[in-house]
Coordinates of C-alpha atoms in Angstrom, one line a residue:
Chain A
M10 CA 0.0 0.0 0.0
S11 CA 1.2 3.5 -0.8
I12 CA 0.0 6.9 0.5
L13 CA 0.2 10.0 -1.6
V14 CA 1.0 13.1 0.4
T15 CA 0.5 16.3 -1.5
N16 CA 2.2 18.8 0.8
A17 CA 5.4 18.1 2.7
T18 CA 6.8 21.6 2.6
T19 CA 5.5 22.6 6.0
A20 CA 6.9 21.5 9.4
Y21 CA 3.8 19.4 10.1
G22 CA 3.7 18.0 6.5
R23 CA 7.3 16.7 6.9
A24 CA 6.5 15.3 10.3
L25 CA 3.5 13.4 8.8
V26 CA 5.6 12.0 6.0
D27 CA 8.2 10.8 8.5
E28 CA 5.6 9.1 10.6
L29 CA 3.8 7.5 7.8
G30 CA 7.1 6.4 6.2
R31 CA 7.9 4.1 9.1
T32 CA 5.3 1.6 8.1
T33 CA 4.1 2.5 4.6
E34 CA 5.5 3.6 1.3
V35 CA 4.9 7.4 1.0
V36 CA 4.8 9.2 -2.3
V37 CA 5.4 12.9 -1.8
A38 CA 4.1 15.2 -4.5
D39 CA 5.9 18.3 -5.7
P40 CA 3.5 21.3 -5.3
E41 CA 4.3 22.2 -9.0
Q42 CA 2.7 18.9 -10.1
L43 CA -0.6 19.9 -8.6
R44 CA -0.8 23.1 -10.7
H45 CA -1.6 21.5 -14.1
A46 CA -4.2 18.8 -14.8
R47 CA -1.8 16.8 -16.9
T48 CA 1.1 16.6 -14.4
L49 CA -1.4 16.0 -11.6
H50 CA -3.0 13.1 -13.6
D51 CA 0.5 11.6 -14.2
L52 CA 1.4 11.9 -10.6
V53 CA -1.7 10.0 -9.4
F54 CA -1.6 7.3 -12.2
S55 CA 2.1 6.8 -12.6
K56 CA 2.5 5.1 -9.2
R57 CA 1.0 1.8 -8.7
G58 CA -0.8 0.8 -5.5
I59 CA -1.7 4.2 -4.1
E60 CA -4.6 3.6 -1.8
I61 CA -4.9 6.7 0.2
V62 CA -4.3 10.4 -0.6
V63 CA -3.6 13.0 2.0
H64 CA -4.1 16.4 0.5
D65 CA -3.3 19.8 1.9
S66 CA -3.9 22.7 -0.4
M67 CA -6.0 25.8 -0.3
D68 CA -6.2 25.9 -4.1
P69 CA -9.8 24.8 -5.0
N70 CA -8.9 24.1 -8.7
A71 CA -6.0 21.9 -7.9
T72 CA -8.1 20.2 -5.2
R73 CA -10.9 19.6 -7.7
Q74 CA -8.6 18.1 -10.3
L75 CA -7.0 15.8 -7.7
L76 CA -10.4 14.6 -6.6
L77 CA -11.5 13.9 -10.1
A78 CA -8.4 11.9 -10.7
C79 CA -8.8 10.0 -7.5
E80 CA -12.4 9.1 -8.3
H81 CA -11.3 7.4 -11.5
H82 CA -8.3 5.7 -10.0
P83 CA -8.5 1.9 -9.7
T84 CA -6.9 1.5 -6.3
I85 CA -7.4 4.8 -4.3
R86 CA -10.0 4.0 -1.7
R87 CA -9.7 7.0 0.7
F88 CA -9.1 10.7 0.5
V89 CA -8.0 12.7 3.6
F90 CA -8.1 16.4 3.3
R91 CA -6.3 18.7 5.7
S92 CA -8.4 21.8 6.1
T93 CA -8.3 24.5 8.8
G94 CA -10.5 25.9 11.5
E95 CA -10.2 29.2 9.8
V96 CA -13.0 28.2 7.5
Y97 CA -15.4 28.9 10.3
A98 CA -17.0 32.4 10.5
R99 CA -16.0 34.2 13.7
S100 CA -18.3 36.9 15.1
S101 CA -20.1 37.9 18.2
I102 CA -23.2 35.9 17.1
E103 CA -21.2 32.7 16.6
P104 CA -20.6 30.3 19.5
N105 CA -17.3 30.1 21.4
L106 CA -17.2 26.4 20.7
L107 CA -17.4 25.7 17.0
D108 CA -18.7 22.3 15.9
E109 CA -18.6 20.9 12.4
D110 CA -22.0 22.5 11.7
A111 CA -20.9 26.0 12.6
A112 CA -21.3 28.9 10.1
I113 CA -18.7 29.0 7.3
D114 CA -16.7 31.9 6.1
Y115 CA -17.1 31.2 2.4
E116 CA -14.2 33.3 1.3
R117 CA -11.8 31.1 3.1
A118 CA -13.5 27.7 2.5
A119 CA -13.3 27.3 -1.2
A120 CA -11.0 24.2 -1.2
D121 CA -12.7 22.8 1.9
L122 CA -16.2 23.0 0.3
T123 CA -14.9 21.6 -3.0
V124 CA -13.8 18.5 -1.1
C125 CA -17.1 18.4 0.8
S126 CA -19.0 18.5 -2.4
H127 CA -17.3 15.2 -3.5
M128 CA -18.1 13.3 -0.4
W129 CA -21.0 11.4 -1.9
R130 CA -18.6 10.1 -4.7
M131 CA -15.8 8.6 -2.6
P132 CA -14.8 8.0 1.0
I133 CA -13.5 11.3 2.3
A134 CA -12.4 12.6 5.7
V135 CA -12.0 16.4 6.1
L136 CA -9.8 17.4 9.0
R137 CA -10.5 21.0 10.1
C138 CA -7.4 21.5 12.2
A139 CA -6.7 24.2 14.7
E140 CA -3.6 26.3 13.9
V141 CA -0.4 24.4 14.2
L142 CA 2.2 26.5 16.0
A143 CA 4.9 26.0 13.5
P144 CA 6.8 28.0 10.9
G145 CA 4.5 29.1 8.1
G146 CA 1.6 29.7 10.4
Q147 CA 0.1 33.1 11.2
L148 CA 0.4 32.7 15.0
W149 CA 3.9 31.5 14.7
D150 CA 4.9 34.6 12.7
Y151 CA 2.9 36.8 15.1
L152 CA 4.8 35.4 18.1
Q153 CA 8.2 35.8 16.4
S154 CA 8.1 39.5 17.1
R155 CA 9.5 40.8 20.4
V156 CA 6.5 43.0 20.8
C157 CA 3.0 41.6 20.1
L158 CA 0.2 44.1 19.6
R159 CA -3.3 42.9 20.4
P160 CA -6.7 44.6 20.3
L161 CA -7.3 46.8 23.4
G162 CA -10.1 45.5 25.5
F163 CA -10.2 42.0 24.0
D164 CA -8.4 38.9 25.1
P165 CA -10.0 35.9 23.3
M166 CA -9.4 32.3 24.0
I167 CA -7.1 30.7 21.4
N168 CA -6.5 27.0 20.7
V169 CA -3.3 25.7 19.1
L170 CA -2.3 22.3 17.9
S171 CA 1.0 20.6 18.3
V172 CA 2.7 18.9 15.4
E173 CA 2.5 15.6 17.2
D174 CA -1.2 15.8 17.7
H175 CA -1.6 17.0 14.1
V176 CA 0.3 13.9 12.8
R177 CA -1.7 11.6 15.1
A178 CA -5.0 13.0 13.9
H179 CA -4.0 12.3 10.3
V180 CA -2.8 8.8 11.1
L181 CA -6.1 8.0 12.8
A182 CA -8.1 9.4 9.9
I183 CA -6.0 7.3 7.5
R184 CA -6.5 4.1 9.4
S185 CA -10.2 4.8 10.1
D186 CA -13.0 4.1 7.6
K187 CA -15.1 6.9 9.0
C188 CA -16.0 9.7 6.6
G189 CA -17.2 13.2 7.1
I190 CA -15.9 16.4 8.6
F191 CA -13.9 16.3 11.8
N192 CA -12.6 19.2 13.9
I193 CA -9.1 18.7 15.2
P194 CA -8.5 20.9 18.2
G195 CA -5.2 21.1 20.1
A196 CA -4.5 20.5 23.8
D197 CA -3.7 24.2 24.5
T198 CA -6.5 26.6 25.1
L199 CA -5.5 29.9 26.6
P200 CA -6.1 33.6 26.3
L201 CA -4.1 35.4 23.6
S202 CA -2.3 37.6 26.3
R203 CA -1.3 34.5 28.2
M204 CA 0.1 32.9 25.0
I205 CA 2.2 36.0 24.3
A206 CA 3.5 36.0 27.9
L207 CA 4.4 32.3 27.8
A208 CA 6.3 32.9 24.6
G209 CA 8.3 35.5 26.3
R210 CA 7.1 38.4 24.2
R211 CA 5.9 41.8 25.3
N212 CA 2.2 42.3 25.0
I213 CA 0.9 45.8 24.1
P214 CA -2.8 46.4 23.7
V215 CA -3.6 48.9 20.9
P216 CA -6.9 50.2 19.8
G217 CA -8.3 47.7 17.2
P218 CA -8.5 50.1 14.2
L219 CA -4.8 50.9 14.4
L220 CA -3.6 47.2 14.3
A221 CA -4.2 46.5 10.6
P222 CA -2.2 49.5 9.4
L223 CA 0.6 48.9 12.0
Y224 CA 1.0 45.3 11.0
D225 CA 0.8 46.2 7.3
L226 CA 3.6 48.7 7.9
R227 CA 5.6 46.0 9.7
T228 CA 5.1 43.6 6.8
R229 CA 6.4 46.2 4.3
L230 CA 9.4 47.2 6.5
V231 CA 10.5 43.8 7.9
G232 CA 8.8 41.3 5.6
F233 CA 6.9 39.3 8.1
E234 CA 3.9 37.3 6.9
F235 CA 1.5 37.9 9.7
R236 CA -1.6 39.8 8.4
Y237 CA -3.8 41.3 11.0
D238 CA -6.8 41.5 8.6
L239 CA -6.8 37.7 8.4
N240 CA -6.7 37.3 12.2
M241 CA -8.9 40.3 13.3
R242 CA -12.0 38.3 14.0
R243 CA -10.4 35.6 16.0
F244 CA -8.3 38.2 17.9
H245 CA -11.6 39.7 19.0
F246 CA -14.0 36.8 19.3
G247 CA -11.8 33.7 19.6
G248 CA -13.6 30.5 18.7
I249 CA -12.4 27.0 19.8
L250 CA -12.9 23.9 17.7
D251 CA -15.2 21.3 19.3
G252 CA -13.5 18.0 18.8
T253 CA -16.3 15.8 20.0
R254 CA -16.9 14.1 16.7
A255 CA -13.2 13.4 16.1
R256 CA -13.0 11.9 19.6
N257 CA -16.1 9.7 19.2
E258 CA -15.5 8.5 15.6
L259 CA -11.7 8.7 15.1
G260 CA -10.6 8.2 18.7
Y261 CA -8.6 11.5 18.5
V262 CA -7.8 13.3 21.8
A263 CA -5.3 16.1 21.9
Y264 CA -2.7 15.5 24.6
H265 CA 0.5 17.2 23.5
L266 CA 0.6 20.6 25.3
L267 CA 3.0 23.0 23.7
N268 CA 6.0 23.8 25.9
L269 CA 5.5 27.5 25.4
D270 CA 7.6 28.4 28.5
S271 CA 10.8 27.1 26.9
C272 CA 10.4 29.0 23.7
G273 CA 12.8 31.8 23.0
R274 CA 12.9 33.9 19.9
S275 CA 13.3 31.3 17.2
S276 CA 14.0 31.3 13.6
S277 CA 14.5 27.6 13.3
E278 CA 12.5 25.5 11.0
S279 CA 11.3 23.2 13.7
A280 CA 8.1 23.7 15.5
W281 CA 7.9 24.5 19.2
P282 CA 8.4 21.5 21.3
A283 CA 5.5 19.7 22.8
V284 CA 5.0 17.7 26.0
A285 CA 2.7 14.7 26.3
T286 CA 0.2 15.2 29.1
H287 CA -0.7 11.6 29.6
Chain B
M25 CA -15.1 25.6 43.2
K26 CA -15.7 23.2 40.3
F27 CA -13.9 24.3 37.2
Y28 CA -13.0 22.6 33.9
D29 CA -9.4 23.7 33.5
E30 CA -8.2 23.4 29.9
G31 CA -4.5 23.2 31.0
H32 CA -3.6 26.8 31.5
G33 CA -5.9 27.9 34.3
Y34 CA -8.9 28.8 32.1
D35 CA -11.9 26.9 30.8
L36 CA -13.0 26.8 27.1
F37 CA -15.1 29.9 27.5
G38 CA -12.3 31.9 29.3
L39 CA -13.5 31.5 32.9
D40 CA -10.6 32.2 35.3
P41 CA -11.2 31.2 38.9
R42 CA -8.8 33.9 40.1
V43 CA -10.9 36.6 38.6
V44 CA -14.0 34.9 40.0
E45 CA -12.4 35.2 43.5
L46 CA -11.5 38.9 42.9
A47 CA -15.0 39.6 41.6
L48 CA -16.5 38.0 44.7
R49 CA -14.2 40.0 47.0
A50 CA -15.0 43.2 45.3
G51 CA -18.7 42.6 44.8
M52 CA -19.7 41.1 48.2
P53 CA -19.5 44.4 50.1
I54 CA -21.9 46.0 47.6
Y55 CA -24.1 42.9 47.7
R56 CA -24.2 42.9 51.6
R57 CA -24.1 46.6 52.5
Y58 CA -25.3 48.6 49.5
F59 CA -28.1 46.5 48.1
R60 CA -28.5 44.4 51.3
V61 CA -29.4 41.4 49.2
E62 CA -31.8 38.9 50.8
S63 CA -32.5 35.6 49.1
S64 CA -34.7 32.7 49.8
G65 CA -35.0 29.2 48.4
I66 CA -31.4 28.8 47.3
E67 CA -31.8 25.1 48.4
Q68 CA -33.9 24.7 45.3
L69 CA -30.7 24.8 43.2
P70 CA -29.1 21.4 42.6
A71 CA -25.8 20.7 44.3
R72 CA -24.5 19.1 41.2
G73 CA -25.6 18.8 37.6
S74 CA -27.1 21.3 35.3
A75 CA -30.1 23.6 35.9
I76 CA -31.3 26.7 34.2
L77 CA -32.3 29.7 36.2
A78 CA -34.9 31.9 34.5
P79 CA -35.2 35.3 36.2
N80 CA -37.0 38.5 35.4
H81 CA -34.8 41.3 34.0
G82 CA -34.7 45.1 34.3
G83 CA -32.9 48.3 35.2
T84 CA -30.4 50.4 33.3
L85 CA -27.5 48.0 33.6
P86 CA -27.8 44.4 34.7
I87 CA -27.5 44.9 38.5
D88 CA -30.0 42.1 38.9
A89 CA -27.7 39.7 37.0
A90 CA -24.7 40.8 39.0
M91 CA -26.5 40.3 42.4
L92 CA -27.8 36.9 41.2
W93 CA -24.3 35.9 40.2
L94 CA -22.9 37.0 43.6
D95 CA -25.7 35.2 45.5
V96 CA -25.4 31.9 43.7
T97 CA -21.6 31.8 43.4
S98 CA -20.9 32.8 47.0
R99 CA -23.6 30.5 48.6
T100 CA -23.4 27.4 46.4
H101 CA -19.6 27.6 45.5
R102 CA -20.7 26.9 41.9
V103 CA -19.9 29.6 39.3
L104 CA -23.2 30.7 37.8
R105 CA -22.8 30.8 34.0
T106 CA -24.8 33.8 32.9
I107 CA -25.9 33.8 29.3
G108 CA -25.4 37.2 27.8
D109 CA -26.8 38.8 24.7
W110 CA -25.0 38.5 21.4
F111 CA -23.5 42.0 21.5
I112 CA -21.7 41.4 24.8
P113 CA -18.6 39.9 23.0
R114 CA -18.3 43.1 21.0
L115 CA -17.8 45.3 24.0
P116 CA -14.2 46.0 24.8
F117 CA -13.0 45.3 28.4
V118 CA -16.6 44.2 29.4
S119 CA -16.4 41.2 27.1
T120 CA -13.1 40.1 28.7
F121 CA -14.2 40.7 32.3
F122 CA -17.5 38.9 31.7
S123 CA -15.9 35.9 30.1
R124 CA -13.4 35.6 33.0
T125 CA -16.3 35.5 35.4
G126 CA -18.3 32.9 33.5
V127 CA -20.6 34.9 31.3
V128 CA -21.1 33.2 27.9
A129 CA -22.6 34.6 24.7
G130 CA -26.1 33.4 24.1
T131 CA -25.9 30.9 21.2
H132 CA -27.4 27.5 21.1
A133 CA -24.1 25.8 20.8
N134 CA -22.7 27.6 23.8
V135 CA -25.7 26.7 26.0
R136 CA -25.6 23.1 24.8
A137 CA -21.9 22.8 25.6
L138 CA -22.4 24.3 29.1
L139 CA -25.3 22.0 29.9
E140 CA -23.4 18.9 28.7
R141 CA -20.6 19.9 31.2
G142 CA -23.2 20.0 34.0
E143 CA -23.0 23.8 34.6
L144 CA -25.5 26.0 36.4
L145 CA -26.9 28.6 33.9
A146 CA -28.9 31.8 34.2
I147 CA -30.8 32.7 31.1
F148 CA -32.9 35.9 31.1
P149 CA -35.8 35.0 28.8
E150 CA -36.7 38.7 28.4
G151 CA -33.3 39.5 26.9
V152 CA -32.8 43.2 26.2
T153 CA -36.5 43.9 26.2
G154 CA -36.4 43.6 30.0
P155 CA -34.0 46.5 30.7
A156 CA -35.4 48.4 27.8
K157 CA -38.9 48.7 29.3
P158 CA -40.0 52.0 30.9
F159 CA -40.1 52.4 34.7
T160 CA -43.9 52.3 34.7
E161 CA -43.7 48.7 33.2
R162 CA -41.5 47.4 36.0
Y163 CA -42.1 43.8 37.0
H164 CA -44.3 43.4 33.9
L165 CA -42.6 40.6 32.0
Q166 CA -41.8 41.6 28.4
E167 CA -41.2 39.4 25.4
W168 CA -40.5 36.0 26.9
R169 CA -38.2 34.0 24.6
V170 CA -38.4 30.3 24.5
G171 CA -34.8 29.1 24.2
H172 CA -34.4 28.3 27.9
A173 CA -37.4 26.0 27.7
E174 CA -36.2 24.3 24.5
H175 CA -32.8 23.5 26.1
A176 CA -34.3 22.4 29.3
I177 CA -36.5 19.9 27.5
R178 CA -33.8 18.7 25.1
H179 CA -31.2 18.2 27.9
R180 CA -33.6 17.1 30.6
V181 CA -32.5 19.7 33.0
P182 CA -34.8 21.5 35.5
I183 CA -35.7 25.2 35.2
V184 CA -35.6 27.2 38.4
P185 CA -37.9 30.3 38.1
V186 CA -36.3 33.3 39.9
A187 CA -37.8 36.6 40.9
I188 CA -35.4 39.5 41.5
I189 CA -37.2 42.4 43.3
G190 CA -35.7 45.8 43.8
A191 CA -33.2 45.9 40.9
E192 CA -35.8 47.4 38.6
E193 CA -36.3 50.4 41.0
A194 CA -32.6 50.7 41.9
W195 CA -31.5 52.1 38.6
P196 CA -34.4 53.1 36.3
V197 CA -33.8 54.2 32.7
L198 CA -34.4 57.8 32.0
A199 CA -34.0 57.6 28.2
R200 CA -32.7 55.3 25.5
L201 CA -30.6 56.9 22.8
P202 CA -30.7 55.1 19.4
W203 CA -26.9 54.8 19.2
R204 CA -25.8 51.3 18.4
L205 CA -22.3 51.5 20.0
F206 CA -20.5 48.2 19.7
G207 CA -23.7 46.6 18.5
A208 CA -25.7 47.3 21.6
P209 CA -29.4 47.9 20.7
Y210 CA -29.4 51.4 22.4
L211 CA -27.4 53.6 24.8
P212 CA -29.2 53.7 28.1
I213 CA -29.3 57.0 30.1
P214 CA -29.9 56.2 33.7
F215 CA -32.2 58.3 35.9
T216 CA -29.5 58.7 38.5
L217 CA -25.7 58.8 38.2
L218 CA -25.3 55.8 40.5
P219 CA -27.8 53.0 41.3
L220 CA -30.0 53.8 44.4
P221 CA -29.3 51.7 47.5
I222 CA -32.6 49.9 47.3
Q223 CA -32.8 46.5 48.9
I224 CA -32.8 43.6 46.5
K225 CA -34.6 40.4 47.2
I226 CA -34.1 37.2 45.3
H227 CA -36.6 34.3 45.4
Y228 CA -35.8 30.9 43.9
G229 CA -38.9 29.0 43.0
T230 CA -39.6 25.3 42.9
P231 CA -37.7 23.7 40.0
I232 CA -39.9 22.8 37.0
E233 CA -39.2 19.5 35.2
L234 CA -40.2 19.9 31.5
R235 CA -40.8 17.0 29.3
G236 CA -41.9 16.6 25.7
D237 CA -40.6 17.0 22.2
A238 CA -38.0 19.8 22.1
D239 CA -38.5 20.1 18.3
D240 CA -42.3 20.8 18.7
P241 CA -42.8 24.6 18.8
H242 CA -46.2 24.2 20.6
V243 CA -44.6 22.1 23.4
V244 CA -41.7 24.6 23.8
D245 CA -44.1 27.6 23.8
A246 CA -46.3 25.9 26.5
A247 CA -43.2 25.1 28.6
A248 CA -41.9 28.7 28.3
T249 CA -45.3 30.0 29.3
Q250 CA -45.3 27.7 32.3
V251 CA -42.0 29.1 33.4
R252 CA -43.2 32.7 32.8
R253 CA -46.2 32.2 35.0
A254 CA -44.1 30.7 37.8
V255 CA -41.9 33.8 37.7
E256 CA -44.9 36.2 37.5
R257 CA -46.4 34.5 40.6
M258 CA -43.3 35.5 42.6
L259 CA -43.2 39.2 41.4
P260 CA -45.1 42.1 42.9
S261 CA -48.4 42.7 41.1

């Protein structure tokens, strides 16, 4: 049996490939191969014995092409899609605890909804993961700065996922025959101010309307990738993923607390270390 | 104090027991000496497991909710989870303080999650229509929403009708300006700068066990009416 993994460029993608590679043959796709229908088709059909595809891309067109190829493939029997909790709408009228039926922010959910629309055609599991605190993530980039600005008067609860739990959720979804959408929360749930403090950064509350231009200026001057406009709603209203369905159907429980205390300013490619709680 | 710690000293909704302790210390002198709160029937609240408290609501700002929170939290050692209106999370500072003391925004998913955790909830069925009513309408229950009854039926938890007397006179509304600051439905102008030191009395009624089909609107309406009548019987006519 082979597993096709379409994104191994991130810290959690590489960790997943390493874990799966211990017991199974893993085929890692080059992101360039997903951009064109021809190369994507060749990728899926050139390797024999691919049974499972683990896909991670926010590009709805590449995702659709891949799904169509998988549907016609003779041996692929399961499709696991790594989505994100950011597909959920965050506002004052939305609940703090977001289950899989929570309102969707359609602008961010194009790839996710593309996969969901194919669920009746083949066995698919969509994992809507909390943010992994690892390079490439918005929160990771936010916490790299010595001074973290946050909206004055707001201190929402934030949930983050460790690389270890992220990998475990995927392994469970690959082994399971359960289909559907599953929220994958992390073990750490804490206020934004507490997270900044544990990361050893300075926390300065600033009136909300000033944050977007300040971070925009910072991006232009220093080149960081954190964008306040993408995070504004969760920095006001929070929103924690409800992992009840993943617990009941996949057997997933987050138990790797991030060791935020030991994290200094880091530019390394590895994610922040985690500690198993039990 | 029972508390579902998510690993960093807070629960999923942001409750912080240290802030609860501080709020109790700061609030109890006001509760005892300023409003001289007297309550009866607190033994009607379950020692463990969920229940929904359904009180009347009034006054410029929710003094009634604050006194109810102090009464229940200090006497039962269970943090009362007050369900706030949808605009509360949009209020700077207030939203953070409220979430640290156990207030949760009123959505079905939040209420369901709290009931599944066995929490003690206070839902004000009048919502903002209670504080918005004119002084002459005090203790006349306004629009009585049905969400509390639906959740009580669905989760098989008792509803405790509660009457709070005194809060509606303590800080009457002089005017309501149509300014929707931070999403609030109006800006209240109180009759006095500070609330008047009027004694507040809280009566907890006999718990009501509701049964039936939670998806049947007629059943839910009838259950909500039953709760409303129980609250009305305890209020001054």
